Coordinates of C-alpha atoms in Angstrom, one line a residue:
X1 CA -8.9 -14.8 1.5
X2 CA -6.9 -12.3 -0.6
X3 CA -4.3 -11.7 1.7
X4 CA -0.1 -9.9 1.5
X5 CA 2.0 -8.1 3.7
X6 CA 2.7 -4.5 3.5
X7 CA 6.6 -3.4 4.9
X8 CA 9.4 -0.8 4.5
X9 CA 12.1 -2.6 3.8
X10 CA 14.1 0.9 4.0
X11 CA 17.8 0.3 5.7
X12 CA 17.7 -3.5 5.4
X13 CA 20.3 -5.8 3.3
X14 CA 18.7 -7.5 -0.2
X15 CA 19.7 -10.7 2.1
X16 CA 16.5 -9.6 4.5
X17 CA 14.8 -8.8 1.6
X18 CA 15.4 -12.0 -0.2
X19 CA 14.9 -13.8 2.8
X20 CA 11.3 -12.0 3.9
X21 CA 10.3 -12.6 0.1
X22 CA 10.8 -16.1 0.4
X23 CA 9.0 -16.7 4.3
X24 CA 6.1 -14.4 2.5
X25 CA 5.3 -17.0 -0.2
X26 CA 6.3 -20.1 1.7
X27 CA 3.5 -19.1 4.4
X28 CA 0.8 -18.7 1.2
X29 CA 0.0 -14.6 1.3
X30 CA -0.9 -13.4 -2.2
X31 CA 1.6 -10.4 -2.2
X32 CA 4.1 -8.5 -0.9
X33 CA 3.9 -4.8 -0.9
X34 CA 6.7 -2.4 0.0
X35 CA 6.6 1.4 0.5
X36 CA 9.1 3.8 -1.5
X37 CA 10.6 6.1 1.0
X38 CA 14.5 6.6 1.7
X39 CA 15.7 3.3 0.5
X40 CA 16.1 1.8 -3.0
X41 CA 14.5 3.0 -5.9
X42 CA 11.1 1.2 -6.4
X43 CA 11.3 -0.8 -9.5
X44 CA 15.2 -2.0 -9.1
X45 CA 13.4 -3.5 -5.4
X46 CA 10.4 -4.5 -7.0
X47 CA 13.0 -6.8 -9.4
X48 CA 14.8 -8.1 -6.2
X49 CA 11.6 -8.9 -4.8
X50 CA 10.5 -11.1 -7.9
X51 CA 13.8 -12.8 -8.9
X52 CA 13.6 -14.1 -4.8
X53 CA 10.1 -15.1 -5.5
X54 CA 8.6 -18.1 -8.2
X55 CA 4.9 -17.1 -8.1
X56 CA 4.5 -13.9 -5.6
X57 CA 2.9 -10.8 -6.6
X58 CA 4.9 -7.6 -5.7
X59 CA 3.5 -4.8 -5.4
X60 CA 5.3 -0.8 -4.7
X61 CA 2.9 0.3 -2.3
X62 CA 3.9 3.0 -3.9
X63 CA 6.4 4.4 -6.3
X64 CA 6.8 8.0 -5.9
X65 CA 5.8 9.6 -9.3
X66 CA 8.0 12.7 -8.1
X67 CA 11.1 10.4 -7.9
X68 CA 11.2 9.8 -12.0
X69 CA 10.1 10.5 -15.2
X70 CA 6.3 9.5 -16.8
X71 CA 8.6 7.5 -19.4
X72 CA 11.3 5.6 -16.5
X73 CA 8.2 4.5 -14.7
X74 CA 6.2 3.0 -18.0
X75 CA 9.5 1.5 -19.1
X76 CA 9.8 -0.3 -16.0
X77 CA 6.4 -1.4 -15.4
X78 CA 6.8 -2.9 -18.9
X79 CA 9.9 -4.4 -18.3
X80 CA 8.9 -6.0 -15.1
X81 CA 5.5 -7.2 -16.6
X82 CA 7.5 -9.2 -19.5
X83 CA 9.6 -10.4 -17.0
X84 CA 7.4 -11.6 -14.9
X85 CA 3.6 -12.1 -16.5
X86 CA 0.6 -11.5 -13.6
X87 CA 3.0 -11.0 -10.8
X88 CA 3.6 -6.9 -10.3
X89 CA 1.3 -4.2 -9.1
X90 CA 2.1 -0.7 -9.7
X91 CA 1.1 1.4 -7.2
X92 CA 2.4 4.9 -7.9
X93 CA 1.6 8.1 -5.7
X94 CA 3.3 10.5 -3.9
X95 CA 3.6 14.6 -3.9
X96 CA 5.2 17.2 -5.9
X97 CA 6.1 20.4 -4.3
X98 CA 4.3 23.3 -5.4
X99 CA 1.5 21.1 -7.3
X100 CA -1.9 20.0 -6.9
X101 CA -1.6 16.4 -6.2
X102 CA -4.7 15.6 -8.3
X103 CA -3.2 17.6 -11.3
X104 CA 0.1 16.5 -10.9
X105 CA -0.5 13.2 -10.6
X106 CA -3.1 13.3 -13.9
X107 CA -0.3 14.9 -16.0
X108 CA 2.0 12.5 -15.1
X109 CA -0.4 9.4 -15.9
X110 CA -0.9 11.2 -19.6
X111 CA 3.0 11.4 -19.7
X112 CA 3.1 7.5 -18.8
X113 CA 0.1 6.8 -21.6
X114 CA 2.0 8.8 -24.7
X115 CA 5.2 7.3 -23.6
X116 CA 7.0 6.2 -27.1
X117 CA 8.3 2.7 -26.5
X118 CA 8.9 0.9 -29.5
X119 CA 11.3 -1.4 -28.2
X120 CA 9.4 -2.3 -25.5
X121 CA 5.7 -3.0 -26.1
X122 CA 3.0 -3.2 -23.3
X123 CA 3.5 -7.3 -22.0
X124 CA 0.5 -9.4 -21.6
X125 CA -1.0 -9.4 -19.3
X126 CA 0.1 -5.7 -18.8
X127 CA 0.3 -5.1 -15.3
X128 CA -2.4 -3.7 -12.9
X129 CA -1.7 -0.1 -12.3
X130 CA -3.2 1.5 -8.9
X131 CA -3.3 4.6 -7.2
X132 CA -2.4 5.6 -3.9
X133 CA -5.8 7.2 -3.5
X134 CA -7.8 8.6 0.0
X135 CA -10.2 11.3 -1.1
X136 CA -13.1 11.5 -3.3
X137 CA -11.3 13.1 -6.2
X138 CA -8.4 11.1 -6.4
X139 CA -10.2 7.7 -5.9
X140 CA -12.5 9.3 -8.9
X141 CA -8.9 9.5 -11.1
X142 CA -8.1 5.8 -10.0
X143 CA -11.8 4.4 -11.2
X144 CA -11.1 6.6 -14.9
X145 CA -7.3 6.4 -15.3
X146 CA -5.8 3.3 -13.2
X147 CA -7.0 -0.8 -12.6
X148 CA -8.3 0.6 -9.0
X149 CA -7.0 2.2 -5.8
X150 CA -4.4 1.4 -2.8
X151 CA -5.3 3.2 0.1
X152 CA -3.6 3.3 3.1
X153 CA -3.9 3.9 6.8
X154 CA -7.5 3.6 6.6
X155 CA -10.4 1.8 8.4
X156 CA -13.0 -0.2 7.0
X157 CA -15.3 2.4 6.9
X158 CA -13.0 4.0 4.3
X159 CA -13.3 0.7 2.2
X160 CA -17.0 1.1 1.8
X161 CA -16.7 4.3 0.5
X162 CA -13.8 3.7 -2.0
X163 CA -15.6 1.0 -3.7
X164 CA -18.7 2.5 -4.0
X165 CA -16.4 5.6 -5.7
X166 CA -14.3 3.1 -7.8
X167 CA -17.2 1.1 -8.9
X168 CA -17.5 -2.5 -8.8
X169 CA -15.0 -3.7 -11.5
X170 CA -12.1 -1.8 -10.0
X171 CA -9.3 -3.6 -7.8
X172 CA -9.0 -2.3 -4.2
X173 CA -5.9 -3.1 -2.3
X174 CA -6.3 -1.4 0.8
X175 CA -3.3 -1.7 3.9
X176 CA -4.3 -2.2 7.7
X177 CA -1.8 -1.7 10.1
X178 CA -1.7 -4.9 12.7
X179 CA 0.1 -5.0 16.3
X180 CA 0.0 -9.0 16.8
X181 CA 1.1 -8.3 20.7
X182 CA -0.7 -6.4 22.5
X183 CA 1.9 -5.2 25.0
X184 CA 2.9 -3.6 22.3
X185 CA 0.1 -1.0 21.7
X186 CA 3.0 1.6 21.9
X187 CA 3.7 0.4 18.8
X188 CA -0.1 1.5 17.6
X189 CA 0.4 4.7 19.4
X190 CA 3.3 5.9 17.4
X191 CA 2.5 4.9 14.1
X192 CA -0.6 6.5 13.8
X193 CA 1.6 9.8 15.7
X194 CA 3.4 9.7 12.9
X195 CA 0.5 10.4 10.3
X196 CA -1.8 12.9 12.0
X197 CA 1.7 14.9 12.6
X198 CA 3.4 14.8 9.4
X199 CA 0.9 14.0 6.8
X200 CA -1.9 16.6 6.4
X201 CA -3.5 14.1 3.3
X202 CA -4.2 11.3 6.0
X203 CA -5.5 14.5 8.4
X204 CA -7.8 15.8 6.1
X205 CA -9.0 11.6 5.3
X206 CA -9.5 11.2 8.7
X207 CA -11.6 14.6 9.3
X208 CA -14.1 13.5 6.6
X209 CA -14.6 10.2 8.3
X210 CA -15.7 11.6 11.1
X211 CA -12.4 11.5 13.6
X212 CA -12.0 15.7 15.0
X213 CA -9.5 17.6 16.1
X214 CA -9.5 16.2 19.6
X215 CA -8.5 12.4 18.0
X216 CA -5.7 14.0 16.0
X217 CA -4.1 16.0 19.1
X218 CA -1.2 14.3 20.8
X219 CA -0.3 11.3 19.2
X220 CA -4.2 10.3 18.2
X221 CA -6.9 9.4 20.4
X222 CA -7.9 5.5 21.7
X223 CA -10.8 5.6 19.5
X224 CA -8.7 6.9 16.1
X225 CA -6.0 4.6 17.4
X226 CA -8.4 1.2 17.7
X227 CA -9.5 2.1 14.2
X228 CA -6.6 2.0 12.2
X229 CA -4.7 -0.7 13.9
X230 CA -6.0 -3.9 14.7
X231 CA -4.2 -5.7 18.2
X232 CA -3.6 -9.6 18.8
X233 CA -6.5 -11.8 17.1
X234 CA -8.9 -9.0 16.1
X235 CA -6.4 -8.8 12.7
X236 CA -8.7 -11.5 10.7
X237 CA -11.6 -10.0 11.9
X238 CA -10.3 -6.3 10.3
X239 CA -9.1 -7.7 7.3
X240 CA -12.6 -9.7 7.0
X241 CA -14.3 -6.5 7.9
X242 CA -11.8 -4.8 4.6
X243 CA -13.4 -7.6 2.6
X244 CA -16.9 -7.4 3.3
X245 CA -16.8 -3.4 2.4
X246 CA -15.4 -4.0 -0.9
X247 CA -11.7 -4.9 -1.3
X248 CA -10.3 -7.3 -3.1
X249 CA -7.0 -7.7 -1.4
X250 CA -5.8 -6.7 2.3
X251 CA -2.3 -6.1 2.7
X252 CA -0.9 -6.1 6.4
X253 CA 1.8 -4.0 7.7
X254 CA 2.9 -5.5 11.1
X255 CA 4.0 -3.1 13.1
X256 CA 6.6 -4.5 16.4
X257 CA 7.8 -6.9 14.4
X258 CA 9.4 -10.0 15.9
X259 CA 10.9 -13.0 14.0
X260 CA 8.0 -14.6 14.2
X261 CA 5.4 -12.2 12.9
X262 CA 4.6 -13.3 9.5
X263 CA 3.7 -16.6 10.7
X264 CA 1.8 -15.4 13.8
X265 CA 0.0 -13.8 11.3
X266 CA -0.8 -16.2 9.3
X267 CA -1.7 -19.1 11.9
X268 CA -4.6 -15.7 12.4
X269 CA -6.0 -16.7 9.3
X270 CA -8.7 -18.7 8.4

């Protein structure tokens, strides 16, 4: 079972980092993904994340495209894949104010293709490069510009229709939000507050899987709730339904975390 963890790492020390890095591969998940938010800049954490790590993939869950140059980010995708051969993802996404996300984010992709390099040639193997894709459009631009798709805050429903829109030979990494206690549904609750306030791209993905106004309005409904995060033991069974709808990876953000959470998680596993 393909199989990593999805965090923030936003606000901790490179010690927690180093430390979560290490638990992460000692307990056998593929990968370890990490979002780009207020914290470090992606591809300096990315390298922290490897040099902790002997044969983890890492994964920025995603780099923010808006955050640096076409010609930063392909120089350190290329760095990192020499450094490291078969063990980093790039995930890139993000918005630009002012810009059409599907334009901005194509311009910047030719930007990264005509970037002149000479010193640094593309490693082999060259490492995957993914989207941060939700709607049609964009997950049409992952299948014809990137290795595949990482979608987020999504239910298995969503899978199925990303891979039959990427096609079979595209990778699809997609993130499911887990509460392993489930005392802690609050937990649920205010994550999935946080996206059907703040973030109208995950609105407008929810809307055209079917979820209405009604399961948007304060703080998300049961049902939109029980469908993007899975509580207590029915994690494997989400990530198995992920599987069986097409993706190639799962990649778990544990929400209520607790010392023990990683390996909770994993005992989960079959």
């Amino acid at each position: 079972m393909s199989v990593g963890i999805w965090r923030f790492f936003d606000g901790a020390p490179v010690t927690e980092l180093r430390e979560t890095a290490a638990e992460v591969e000692e307990l056998g998940f593929a990968a370890i993904w990490f979002g780009e938010f207020g914290g470090r800049e992606a591809f300096t954490q990315a390298a922290l994340l490897l040099a902790a790590t002997s044969k983890l993939t890492v994964a920025t869950g995603v780099a923010r495209f808006d955050q640096r140059s076409p010609l930063a980010a392909e120089g350190a995708i290329r760095a990192l894949g020499e450094a490291y051969p078969g063990r980093f993802i790039a995930g890139l996404g993000g918005h630009r104010p002012g810009a059409r996300p599907l334009t901005a984010l194509r311009e910047y992709l030719d930007g990264m293709d005509a970037a002149e390099l000479p010193g640094l040639p593309q490693p082999s193997p060259r490492p995957r490069r993914v989207l941060a894709a939700l709607g049609p459009k964009m997950l049409g631009l992952a299948a014809e510009r990137a290795d595949g798709a990482h979608p987020y805050f999504v239910p298995p429903e969503h899978t199925a229709l990303a891979r039959e829109r990427l096609g079979p030979g595209k990778y699809l990494a997609v993130e499911q939000a887990v509460v392993l206690d489930p005392a802690a549904r609050d937990a649920a609750r205010e994550h999935v507050d946080l996206y059907v306030r703040q973030a109208p791209h995950h609105q407008a993905n929810l809307r055209r899987l079917g979820f209405t106004d009604d399961d948007l309005a304060d703080g998300g409904s049961d049902r939109l709730v029980d469908a993007v995060v899975a509580t207590g033991e029915q994690a494997a069974d989400r990530i198995r339904a992920h599987l069986d709808a097409g993706a190639d990876h799962v990649c778990v953000q544990v929400l209520a975390r607790t010392e023990k959470s990683y390996r909770r998680l994993a005992d989960l596993l079959p």
